mmCIF file of N, CA and C in Angstrom:
data_model
loop_
_atom_site.group_PDB
_atom_site.id
_atom_site.type_symbol
_atom_site.label_atom_id
_atom_site.label_comp_id
_atom_site.label_asym_id
_atom_site.label_seq_id
_atom_site.Cartn_x
_atom_site.Cartn_y
_atom_site.Cartn_z
ATOM 1 N N ASP A 192 -81.062 -22.591 -14.207
ATOM 2 C CA ASP A 192 -80.081 -23.682 -14.486
ATOM 3 C C ASP A 192 -80.499 -24.600 -15.707
ATOM 4 N N ASN A 193 -81.551 -24.956 -15.642
ATOM 5 C CA ASN A 193 -82.211 -25.965 -16.726
ATOM 6 C C ASN A 193 -82.071 -25.058 -17.964
ATOM 7 N N VAL A 194 -82.246 -23.885 -18.176
ATOM 8 C CA VAL A 194 -82.503 -23.294 -19.427
ATOM 9 C C VAL A 194 -80.839 -23.140 -19.845
ATOM 10 N N ARG A 195 -79.939 -22.873 -19.034
ATOM 11 C CA ARG A 195 -78.580 -22.980 -19.431
ATOM 12 C C ARG A 195 -78.106 -24.212 -19.875
ATOM 13 N N LYS A 196 -78.657 -25.284 -19.319
ATOM 14 C CA LYS A 196 -78.094 -26.592 -19.676
ATOM 15 C C LYS A 196 -78.750 -26.970 -21.034
ATOM 16 N N ARG A 197 -80.080 -26.396 -21.186
ATOM 17 C CA ARG A 197 -80.699 -26.754 -22.624
ATOM 18 C C ARG A 197 -80.112 -26.096 -23.656
ATOM 19 N N GLN A 198 -79.661 -24.692 -23.292
ATOM 20 C CA GLN A 198 -78.908 -23.965 -24.346
ATOM 21 C C GLN A 198 -77.715 -24.619 -24.625
ATOM 22 N N ALA A 199 -76.834 -25.229 -23.747
ATOM 23 C CA ALA A 199 -75.623 -25.718 -24.009
ATOM 24 C C ALA A 199 -75.845 -27.046 -24.791
ATOM 25 N N ARG A 200 -76.931 -27.839 -24.500
ATOM 26 C CA ARG A 200 -76.994 -28.980 -25.521
ATOM 27 C C ARG A 200 -77.549 -28.503 -26.746
ATOM 28 N N ASP A 201 -78.451 -27.551 -26.997
ATOM 29 C CA ASP A 201 -78.735 -26.985 -28.324
ATOM 30 C C ASP A 201 -77.570 -26.613 -29.125
ATOM 31 N N LEU A 202 -76.549 -25.828 -28.437
ATOM 32 C CA LEU A 202 -75.448 -25.396 -29.047
ATOM 33 C C LEU A 202 -74.637 -26.597 -29.689
ATOM 34 N N VAL A 203 -74.427 -27.521 -28.659
ATOM 35 C CA VAL A 203 -73.565 -28.804 -29.060
ATOM 36 C C VAL A 203 -74.419 -29.501 -30.403
ATOM 37 N N ARG A 204 -75.686 -29.538 -30.287
ATOM 38 C CA ARG A 204 -76.572 -30.251 -31.544
ATOM 39 C C ARG A 204 -76.187 -29.384 -32.641
ATOM 40 N N GLU A 205 -76.412 -27.987 -32.745
ATOM 41 C CA GLU A 205 -76.270 -27.130 -33.811
ATOM 42 C C GLU A 205 -74.979 -27.183 -34.406
ATOM 43 N N ARG A 206 -73.962 -27.236 -33.639
ATOM 44 C CA ARG A 206 -72.599 -27.376 -34.211
ATOM 45 C C ARG A 206 -72.453 -28.708 -34.949
ATOM 46 N N ALA A 207 -72.913 -29.748 -34.317
ATOM 47 C CA ALA A 207 -72.754 -31.066 -35.042
ATOM 48 C C ALA A 207 -73.521 -31.026 -36.338
ATOM 49 N N ALA A 208 -74.677 -30.581 -36.190
ATOM 50 C CA ALA A 208 -75.359 -30.525 -37.736
ATOM 51 C C ALA A 208 -74.752 -29.654 -38.595
ATOM 52 N N GLU A 209 -74.087 -28.506 -38.255
ATOM 53 C CA GLU A 209 -73.465 -27.817 -39.197
ATOM 54 C C GLU A 209 -72.111 -28.415 -39.810
ATOM 55 N N ARG A 210 -71.454 -29.223 -38.942
ATOM 56 C CA ARG A 210 -70.369 -29.977 -39.333
ATOM 57 C C ARG A 210 -70.696 -30.990 -40.334
ATOM 58 N N ALA A 211 -71.899 -31.648 -40.012
ATOM 59 C CA ALA A 211 -72.414 -32.808 -40.988
ATOM 60 C C ALA A 211 -72.819 -32.242 -42.239
ATOM 61 N N ARG A 212 -73.369 -30.853 -42.259
ATOM 62 C CA ARG A 212 -73.743 -30.158 -43.687
ATOM 63 C C ARG A 212 -72.553 -29.977 -44.431
ATOM 64 N N VAL A 213 -71.540 -29.372 -43.719
ATOM 65 C CA VAL A 213 -70.289 -29.030 -44.279
ATOM 66 C C VAL A 213 -69.596 -30.373 -44.994
ATOM 67 N N ALA A 214 -69.585 -31.403 -44.224
ATOM 68 C CA ALA A 214 -68.864 -32.714 -44.436
ATOM 69 C C ALA A 214 -69.767 -33.226 -45.905
ATOM 70 N N ALA A 215 -71.043 -33.149 -45.747
ATOM 71 C CA ALA A 215 -71.829 -33.790 -46.806
ATOM 72 C C ALA A 215 -71.559 -32.989 -48.074
ATOM 73 N N ALA A 216 -71.313 -31.463 -47.929
ATOM 74 C CA ALA A 216 -71.103 -30.823 -49.139
ATOM 75 C C ALA A 216 -69.829 -31.331 -49.800
ATOM 76 N N PHE A 217 -68.911 -31.864 -49.097
ATOM 77 C CA PHE A 217 -67.626 -32.260 -49.732
ATOM 78 C C PHE A 217 -67.630 -33.700 -50.313
ATOM 79 N N LEU A 218 -68.713 -34.362 -50.003
ATOM 80 C CA LEU A 218 -68.738 -35.816 -50.453
ATOM 81 C C LEU A 218 -68.567 -35.896 -51.892
ATOM 82 N N PRO A 219 -69.313 -34.991 -52.830
ATOM 83 C CA PRO A 219 -69.164 -35.152 -53.985
ATOM 84 C C PRO A 219 -67.679 -34.983 -54.606
ATOM 85 N N VAL A 220 -66.874 -34.215 -53.945
ATOM 86 C CA VAL A 220 -65.484 -33.977 -54.167
ATOM 87 C C VAL A 220 -64.833 -35.252 -53.997
ATOM 88 N N LEU A 221 -64.985 -36.034 -52.920
ATOM 89 C CA LEU A 221 -64.402 -37.291 -52.600
ATOM 90 C C LEU A 221 -64.815 -38.341 -53.688
ATOM 91 N N ASP A 222 -66.104 -38.232 -53.983
ATOM 92 C CA ASP A 222 -66.419 -39.214 -55.030
ATOM 93 C C ASP A 222 -65.719 -38.955 -56.335
ATOM 94 N N THR A 223 -65.574 -37.648 -56.815
ATOM 95 C CA THR A 223 -64.786 -37.519 -58.004
ATOM 96 C C THR A 223 -63.253 -37.932 -57.869
ATOM 97 N N ILE A 224 -62.767 -37.710 -56.658
ATOM 98 C CA ILE A 224 -61.321 -38.063 -56.429
ATOM 99 C C ILE A 224 -61.250 -39.660 -56.647
ATOM 100 N N ASP A 225 -62.167 -40.411 -56.035
ATOM 101 C CA ASP A 225 -62.261 -41.841 -56.001
ATOM 102 C C ASP A 225 -62.238 -42.494 -57.478
ATOM 103 N N MET A 226 -63.201 -41.567 -58.236
ATOM 104 C CA MET A 226 -63.224 -42.010 -59.656
ATOM 105 C C MET A 226 -62.006 -41.787 -60.568
ATOM 106 N N ALA A 227 -61.315 -40.697 -60.097
ATOM 107 C CA ALA A 227 -60.005 -40.290 -60.824
ATOM 108 C C ALA A 227 -59.024 -41.336 -60.495
ATOM 109 N N LEU A 228 -58.777 -41.710 -59.202
ATOM 110 C CA LEU A 228 -57.917 -42.693 -58.679
ATOM 111 C C LEU A 228 -58.236 -44.021 -59.283
ATOM 112 N N ALA A 229 -59.560 -44.455 -59.579
ATOM 113 C CA ALA A 229 -59.740 -45.707 -60.191
ATOM 114 C C ALA A 229 -59.341 -45.747 -61.605
ATOM 115 N N HIS A 230 -59.163 -44.680 -62.184
ATOM 116 C CA HIS A 230 -58.781 -44.482 -63.787
ATOM 117 C C HIS A 230 -57.358 -44.057 -63.780
ATOM 118 N N ALA A 231 -56.464 -44.133 -62.754
ATOM 119 C CA ALA A 231 -55.229 -43.665 -62.723
ATOM 120 C C ALA A 231 -54.068 -44.204 -63.915
ATOM 121 N N GLY A 232 -54.424 -45.309 -64.304
ATOM 122 C CA GLY A 232 -53.779 -45.839 -65.460
ATOM 123 C C GLY A 232 -54.293 -45.352 -66.810
ATOM 124 N N ALA A 233 -55.084 -44.472 -66.855
ATOM 125 C CA ALA A 233 -55.760 -44.155 -68.003
ATOM 126 C C ALA A 233 -54.726 -43.001 -68.652
ATOM 127 N N ASP A 234 -55.382 -42.334 -69.828
ATOM 128 C CA ASP A 234 -54.729 -41.327 -70.481
ATOM 129 C C ASP A 234 -54.465 -40.218 -69.501
ATOM 130 N N PRO A 235 -53.220 -39.715 -69.496
ATOM 131 C CA PRO A 235 -52.839 -38.528 -68.652
ATOM 132 C C PRO A 235 -53.612 -37.367 -68.905
ATOM 133 N N ASN A 236 -54.222 -37.066 -70.152
ATOM 134 C CA ASN A 236 -55.163 -35.954 -70.349
ATOM 135 C C ASN A 236 -56.357 -36.145 -69.482
ATOM 136 N N ALA A 237 -57.002 -37.487 -69.389
ATOM 137 C CA ALA A 237 -58.110 -37.585 -68.828
ATOM 138 C C ALA A 237 -57.885 -37.336 -67.170
ATOM 139 N N ILE A 238 -56.746 -37.727 -66.730
ATOM 140 C CA ILE A 238 -56.445 -37.285 -65.354
ATOM 141 C C ILE A 238 -56.360 -36.003 -65.009
ATOM 142 N N VAL A 239 -55.687 -35.242 -65.897
ATOM 143 C CA VAL A 239 -55.760 -33.863 -65.740
ATOM 144 C C VAL A 239 -57.117 -33.298 -65.642
ATOM 145 N N ALA A 240 -57.886 -33.583 -66.625
ATOM 146 C CA ALA A 240 -59.396 -33.326 -66.680
ATOM 147 C C ALA A 240 -60.074 -33.592 -65.195
ATOM 148 N N GLY A 241 -59.767 -34.796 -64.798
ATOM 149 C CA GLY A 241 -60.426 -35.150 -63.651
ATOM 150 C C GLY A 241 -59.919 -34.372 -62.417
ATOM 151 N N VAL A 242 -58.638 -33.930 -62.380
ATOM 152 C CA VAL A 242 -58.263 -33.078 -61.264
ATOM 153 C C VAL A 242 -58.743 -31.714 -61.478
ATOM 154 N N ARG A 243 -58.998 -31.120 -62.590
ATOM 155 C CA ARG A 243 -59.692 -29.967 -62.816
ATOM 156 C C ARG A 243 -61.103 -30.020 -62.377
ATOM 157 N N ALA A 244 -61.744 -31.139 -62.602
ATOM 158 C CA ALA A 244 -63.201 -31.342 -62.253
ATOM 159 C C ALA A 244 -63.255 -31.280 -60.648
ATOM 160 N N VAL A 245 -62.228 -31.959 -60.061
ATOM 161 C CA VAL A 245 -62.311 -31.998 -58.540
ATOM 162 C C VAL A 245 -62.118 -30.633 -58.057
ATOM 163 N N ARG A 246 -61.168 -29.824 -58.499
ATOM 164 C CA ARG A 246 -60.905 -28.336 -58.202
ATOM 165 C C ARG A 246 -62.221 -27.568 -58.326
ATOM 166 N N ASP A 247 -62.874 -27.736 -59.492
ATOM 167 C CA ASP A 247 -64.114 -26.954 -59.814
ATOM 168 C C ASP A 247 -65.156 -27.421 -58.649
ATOM 169 N N GLN A 248 -65.182 -28.589 -58.323
ATOM 170 C CA GLN A 248 -66.316 -29.088 -57.418
ATOM 171 C C GLN A 248 -65.893 -28.414 -56.033
ATOM 172 N N ALA A 249 -64.665 -28.417 -55.529
ATOM 173 C CA ALA A 249 -64.230 -27.953 -54.307
ATOM 174 C C ALA A 249 -64.371 -26.316 -54.197
ATOM 175 N N LEU A 250 -64.177 -25.692 -55.462
ATOM 176 C CA LEU A 250 -64.494 -24.125 -55.402
ATOM 177 C C LEU A 250 -66.002 -24.047 -55.397
ATOM 178 N N ASP A 251 -66.752 -24.917 -55.986
ATOM 179 C CA ASP A 251 -68.204 -24.664 -55.797
ATOM 180 C C ASP A 251 -68.722 -24.899 -54.330
ATOM 181 N N VAL A 252 -68.141 -25.742 -53.761
ATOM 182 C CA VAL A 252 -68.396 -26.058 -52.327
ATOM 183 C C VAL A 252 -68.050 -24.814 -51.444
ATOM 184 N N LEU A 253 -66.912 -24.253 -51.647
ATOM 185 C CA LEU A 253 -66.444 -23.192 -50.878
ATOM 186 C C LEU A 253 -67.507 -22.013 -51.218
ATOM 187 N N SER A 254 -67.693 -21.816 -52.302
ATOM 188 C CA SER A 254 -68.410 -20.645 -52.811
ATOM 189 C C SER A 254 -69.998 -20.873 -52.266
ATOM 190 N N GLY A 255 -70.435 -22.011 -52.254
ATOM 191 C CA GLY A 255 -71.694 -22.450 -51.625
ATOM 192 C C GLY A 255 -71.804 -22.089 -50.112
ATOM 193 N N LEU A 256 -70.751 -22.206 -49.349
ATOM 194 C CA LEU A 256 -70.507 -22.061 -47.969
ATOM 195 C C LEU A 256 -70.274 -20.538 -47.676
ATOM 196 N N GLY A 257 -70.212 -19.594 -48.829
ATOM 197 C CA GLY A 257 -70.174 -18.311 -48.400
ATOM 198 C C GLY A 257 -68.733 -17.890 -48.561
ATOM 199 N N TYR A 258 -67.741 -18.556 -49.317
ATOM 200 C CA TYR A 258 -66.404 -18.178 -49.356
ATOM 201 C C TYR A 258 -65.876 -18.509 -50.822
ATOM 202 N N PRO A 259 -66.362 -17.444 -51.744
ATOM 203 C CA PRO A 259 -66.155 -17.560 -53.117
ATOM 204 C C PRO A 259 -64.455 -17.196 -53.195
ATOM 205 N N ARG A 260 -63.976 -17.611 -54.235
ATOM 206 C CA ARG A 260 -62.474 -17.426 -54.646
ATOM 207 C C ARG A 260 -62.282 -16.036 -55.036
ATOM 208 N N GLN A 261 -61.088 -15.379 -54.472
ATOM 209 C CA GLN A 261 -60.992 -14.082 -54.943
ATOM 210 C C GLN A 261 -59.426 -14.000 -55.638
ATOM 211 N N ASP A 262 -59.545 -13.975 -56.771
ATOM 212 C CA ASP A 262 -58.159 -14.000 -57.624
ATOM 213 C C ASP A 262 -58.061 -13.223 -58.824
ATOM 214 N N ASP A 263 -58.890 -11.919 -58.759
ATOM 215 C CA ASP A 263 -58.722 -11.148 -59.691
ATOM 216 C C ASP A 263 -57.701 -10.153 -59.921
ATOM 217 N N VAL A 264 -56.978 -10.062 -61.270
ATOM 218 C CA VAL A 264 -56.040 -9.260 -61.357
ATOM 219 C C VAL A 264 -56.464 -7.874 -62.035
ATOM 220 N N GLY A 265 -55.828 -6.691 -61.696
ATOM 221 C CA GLY A 265 -56.301 -5.464 -62.351
ATOM 222 C C GLY A 265 -57.243 -4.770 -61.495
ATOM 223 N N VAL A 266 -57.808 -5.353 -60.343
ATOM 224 C CA VAL A 266 -58.872 -4.649 -59.558
ATOM 225 C C VAL A 266 -58.033 -3.720 -58.572
ATOM 226 N N PRO A 267 -58.878 -2.759 -58.121
ATOM 227 C CA PRO A 267 -58.272 -1.680 -57.262
ATOM 228 C C PRO A 267 -57.816 -2.541 -55.979
ATOM 229 N N PHE A 268 -56.568 -2.085 -55.420
ATOM 230 C CA PHE A 268 -56.164 -2.934 -54.002
ATOM 231 C C PHE A 268 -57.292 -2.449 -53.098
ATOM 232 N N ASP A 269 -57.666 -3.522 -52.219
ATOM 233 C CA ASP A 269 -58.456 -3.298 -51.120
ATOM 234 C C ASP A 269 -57.847 -4.194 -49.942
ATOM 235 N N PRO A 270 -57.394 -3.341 -48.874
ATOM 236 C CA PRO A 270 -56.797 -3.854 -47.715
ATOM 237 C C PRO A 270 -57.753 -4.883 -47.135
ATOM 238 N N LEU A 271 -58.972 -4.898 -47.223
ATOM 239 C CA LEU A 271 -59.992 -5.838 -46.574
ATOM 240 C C LEU A 271 -59.888 -7.144 -47.424
ATOM 241 N N ARG A 272 -59.555 -7.015 -48.583
ATOM 242 C CA ARG A 272 -59.471 -8.485 -49.389
ATOM 243 C C ARG A 272 -58.036 -8.799 -49.718
ATOM 244 N N HIS A 273 -57.037 -8.075 -49.692
ATOM 245 C CA HIS A 273 -55.827 -8.298 -50.207
ATOM 246 C C HIS A 273 -54.642 -8.156 -49.227
ATOM 247 N N GLU A 274 -53.654 -8.978 -49.229
ATOM 248 C CA GLU A 274 -52.401 -8.757 -48.392
ATOM 249 C C GLU A 274 -51.320 -8.620 -49.475
ATOM 250 N N VAL A 275 -50.623 -7.553 -49.334
ATOM 251 C CA VAL A 275 -49.554 -7.077 -50.111
ATOM 252 C C VAL A 275 -48.270 -7.895 -49.768
ATOM 253 N N VAL A 276 -47.763 -8.691 -50.726
ATOM 254 C CA VAL A 276 -46.489 -9.299 -50.482
ATOM 255 C C VAL A 276 -45.364 -8.635 -51.374
ATOM 256 N N ALA A 277 -45.792 -7.817 -52.379
ATOM 257 C CA ALA A 277 -44.685 -7.121 -53.066
ATOM 258 C C ALA A 277 -45.420 -5.935 -53.785
ATOM 259 N N VAL A 278 -44.502 -4.978 -54.186
ATOM 260 C CA VAL A 278 -44.943 -3.786 -54.930
ATOM 261 C C VAL A 278 -44.151 -3.777 -56.252
ATOM 262 N N VAL A 279 -44.652 -3.464 -57.272
ATOM 263 C CA VAL A 279 -44.076 -3.375 -58.736
ATOM 264 C C VAL A 279 -44.308 -1.988 -59.171
ATOM 265 N N SER A 280 -43.590 -1.542 -60.167
ATOM 266 C CA SER A 280 -43.811 -0.145 -60.672
ATOM 267 C C SER A 280 -44.754 -0.307 -61.677
ATOM 268 N N PRO A 281 -45.506 0.757 -62.173
ATOM 269 C CA PRO A 281 -46.547 0.803 -63.117
ATOM 270 C C PRO A 281 -45.941 0.410 -64.402
ATOM 271 N N ASP A 282 -44.527 0.786 -64.878
ATOM 272 C CA ASP A 282 -44.159 0.286 -66.058
ATOM 273 C C ASP A 282 -43.930 -1.275 -66.024
ATOM 274 N N GLU A 283 -43.515 -1.862 -64.980
ATOM 275 C CA GLU A 283 -43.376 -3.438 -64.853
ATOM 276 C C GLU A 283 -44.603 -3.866 -65.064
ATOM 277 N N ALA A 284 -45.715 -3.292 -64.646
ATOM 278 C CA ALA A 284 -46.883 -4.130 -64.273
ATOM 279 C C ALA A 284 -47.803 -3.754 -65.577
ATOM 280 N N GLY A 285 -47.607 -2.714 -66.238
ATOM 281 C CA GLY A 285 -48.250 -2.329 -67.446
ATOM 282 C C GLY A 285 -49.764 -2.062 -66.812
ATOM 283 N N GLN A 286 -50.037 -1.610 -65.636
ATOM 284 C CA GLN A 286 -51.279 -1.130 -65.237
ATOM 285 C C GLN A 286 -51.182 0.142 -64.285
ATOM 286 N N PRO A 287 -52.198 0.760 -64.172
ATOM 287 C CA PRO A 287 -52.212 2.009 -63.237
ATOM 288 C C PRO A 287 -51.815 1.763 -61.824
ATOM 289 N N ALA A 288 -51.284 2.837 -61.078
ATOM 290 C CA ALA A 288 -51.068 2.568 -59.756
ATOM 291 C C ALA A 288 -52.340 2.120 -58.956
ATOM 292 N N GLY A 289 -51.978 1.524 -57.631
ATOM 293 C CA GLY A 289 -53.190 1.110 -56.793
ATOM 294 C C GLY A 289 -53.914 -0.142 -57.366
ATOM 295 N N ARG A 290 -53.274 -0.799 -58.284
ATOM 296 C CA ARG A 290 -54.099 -1.953 -58.943
ATOM 297 C C ARG A 290 -53.343 -3.303 -58.402
ATOM 298 N N VAL A 291 -54.197 -4.394 -58.382
ATOM 299 C CA VAL A 291 -53.445 -5.741 -58.203
ATOM 300 C C VAL A 291 -52.827 -6.199 -59.350
ATOM 301 N N ALA A 292 -51.515 -6.290 -59.464
ATOM 302 C CA ALA A 292 -50.654 -6.656 -60.555
ATOM 303 C C ALA A 292 -50.696 -8.246 -60.780
ATOM 304 N N ALA A 293 -50.664 -8.896 -59.669
ATOM 305 C CA ALA A 293 -50.725 -10.328 -59.779
ATOM 306 C C ALA A 293 -51.245 -11.003 -58.455
ATOM 307 N N VAL A 294 -51.794 -12.143 -58.577
ATOM 308 C CA VAL A 294 -52.207 -12.788 -57.404
ATOM 309 C C VAL A 294 -51.389 -13.999 -57.103
ATOM 310 N N LEU A 295 -50.648 -14.107 -56.069
ATOM 311 C CA LEU A 295 -49.759 -15.292 -55.805
ATOM 312 C C LEU A 295 -50.402 -16.311 -54.909
ATOM 313 N N ARG A 296 -51.526 -15.951 -54.276
ATOM 314 C CA ARG A 296 -52.180 -16.951 -53.433
ATOM 315 C C ARG A 296 -53.627 -16.495 -53.350
ATOM 316 N N PRO A 297 -54.563 -17.109 -54.013
ATOM 317 C CA PRO A 297 -56.072 -16.632 -53.965
ATOM 318 C C PRO A 297 -56.522 -16.474 -52.623
ATOM 319 N N GLY A 298 -57.587 -15.600 -52.482
ATOM 320 C CA GLY A 298 -58.294 -15.412 -51.224
ATOM 321 C C GLY A 298 -59.534 -16.086 -51.311
ATOM 322 N N TYR A 299 -60.216 -16.319 -50.156
ATOM 323 C CA TYR A 299 -61.639 -17.004 -50.169
ATOM 324 C C TYR A 299 -62.413 -16.159 -49.222
ATOM 325 N N GLY A 300 -63.522 -15.867 -49.557
ATOM 326 C CA GLY A 300 -64.649 -15.145 -48.813
ATOM 327 C C GLY A 300 -64.868 -13.644 -49.176
ATOM 328 N N GLU A 301 -65.678 -13.040 -48.477
ATOM 329 C CA GLU A 301 -65.968 -11.598 -48.776
ATOM 330 C C GLU A 301 -65.227 -10.708 -47.775
ATOM 331 N N PRO A 302 -65.091 -9.524 -47.945
ATOM 332 C CA PRO A 302 -64.526 -8.681 -47.075
ATOM 333 C C PRO A 302 -65.087 -8.828 -45.569
ATOM 334 N N GLU A 303 -66.284 -9.005 -45.596
ATOM 335 C CA GLU A 303 -66.967 -9.123 -44.146
ATOM 336 C C GLU A 303 -66.704 -10.580 -43.382
ATOM 337 N N ARG A 304 -66.419 -11.478 -44.313
ATOM 338 C CA ARG A 304 -66.192 -12.993 -43.792
ATOM 339 C C ARG A 304 -65.159 -13.554 -44.587
ATOM 340 N N GLN A 305 -64.021 -13.686 -44.373
ATOM 341 C CA GLN A 305 -62.966 -14.272 -45.066
ATOM 342 C C GLN A 305 -62.284 -15.514 -44.308
ATOM 343 N N LEU A 306 -61.923 -16.600 -45.205
ATOM 344 C CA LEU A 306 -61.053 -17.456 -44.814
ATOM 345 C C LEU A 306 -59.503 -17.134 -44.669
ATOM 346 N N ARG A 307 -59.439 -16.334 -45.941
ATOM 347 C CA ARG A 307 -58.095 -15.755 -45.865
ATOM 348 C C ARG A 307 -57.992 -14.676 -46.946
ATOM 349 N N PRO A 308 -57.271 -13.687 -46.838
ATOM 350 C CA PRO A 308 -57.101 -12.693 -47.878
ATOM 351 C C PRO A 308 -56.170 -13.092 -48.965
ATOM 352 N N ALA A 309 -56.374 -12.728 -50.087
ATOM 353 C CA ALA A 309 -55.568 -13.008 -51.262
ATOM 354 C C ALA A 309 -54.141 -12.311 -51.091
ATOM 355 N N ALA A 310 -53.130 -13.097 -51.384
ATOM 356 C CA ALA A 310 -51.732 -12.478 -51.427
ATOM 357 C C ALA A 310 -51.457 -12.003 -52.740
ATOM 358 N N VAL A 311 -51.176 -10.607 -52.774
ATOM 359 C CA VAL A 311 -51.053 -10.083 -54.005
ATOM 360 C C VAL A 311 -49.877 -9.124 -54.164
ATOM 361 N N THR A 312 -49.328 -8.896 -55.536
ATOM 362 C CA THR A 312 -48.487 -7.836 -55.848
ATOM 363 C C THR A 312 -49.294 -6.596 -56.175
ATOM 364 N N VAL A 313 -48.881 -5.477 -55.814
ATOM 365 C CA VAL A 313 -49.651 -4.171 -56.138
ATOM 366 C C VAL A 313 -48.790 -3.243 -56.953
ATOM 367 N N VAL A 314 -49.495 -2.438 -57.620
ATOM 368 C CA VAL A 314 -48.667 -1.465 -58.481
ATOM 369 C C VAL A 314 -48.503 -0.217 -57.589
ATOM 370 N N ASP A 315 -47.271 0.099 -57.613
ATOM 371 C CA ASP A 315 -46.872 1.285 -56.677
ATOM 372 C C ASP A 315 -47.525 2.541 -56.810
ATOM 373 N N ARG A 316 -48.059 3.130 -55.798
ATOM 374 C CA ARG A 316 -48.736 4.401 -55.957
ATOM 375 C C ARG A 316 -47.608 5.668 -55.980
ATOM 376 N N SER A 317 -46.552 5.430 -55.454
ATOM 377 C CA SER A 317 -45.398 6.602 -55.302
ATOM 378 C C SER A 317 -44.941 7.071 -56.479
ATOM 379 N N GLY A 318 -45.057 6.208 -57.542
ATOM 380 C CA GLY A 318 -44.451 6.522 -58.817
ATOM 381 C C GLY A 318 -42.911 6.256 -58.817
ATOM 382 N N ARG A 319 -42.405 5.429 -58.013
ATOM 383 C CA ARG A 319 -40.803 5.104 -57.727
ATOM 384 C C ARG A 319 -40.548 4.175 -59.060
#
């Protein structure tokens, strides 16, 4: 009974530590957002650059947590990485059959461990 209780406490402690590590990884993203808001009246081009910097930081955090962005066009369709939302003809896509023609929503992660698959259009294999 004591072993079971100790394991339950350890599990709670480990989950809290993991949540703290993930939250700490996002702190630089929040710092950049705060800096961007502090300069909201500045040149619009600087604001766009700041938003891009925040996006890049967020992508780096996700990648560091093991969930890199998946948004490659022209790669072979992989049902483990892609969710088909539309099919296009080879003539329309200008690519060979079975390839990703466009990414409508990027995916994050690897086939073995995904947050979500990429939503894609795929070049038709049937030749229609």
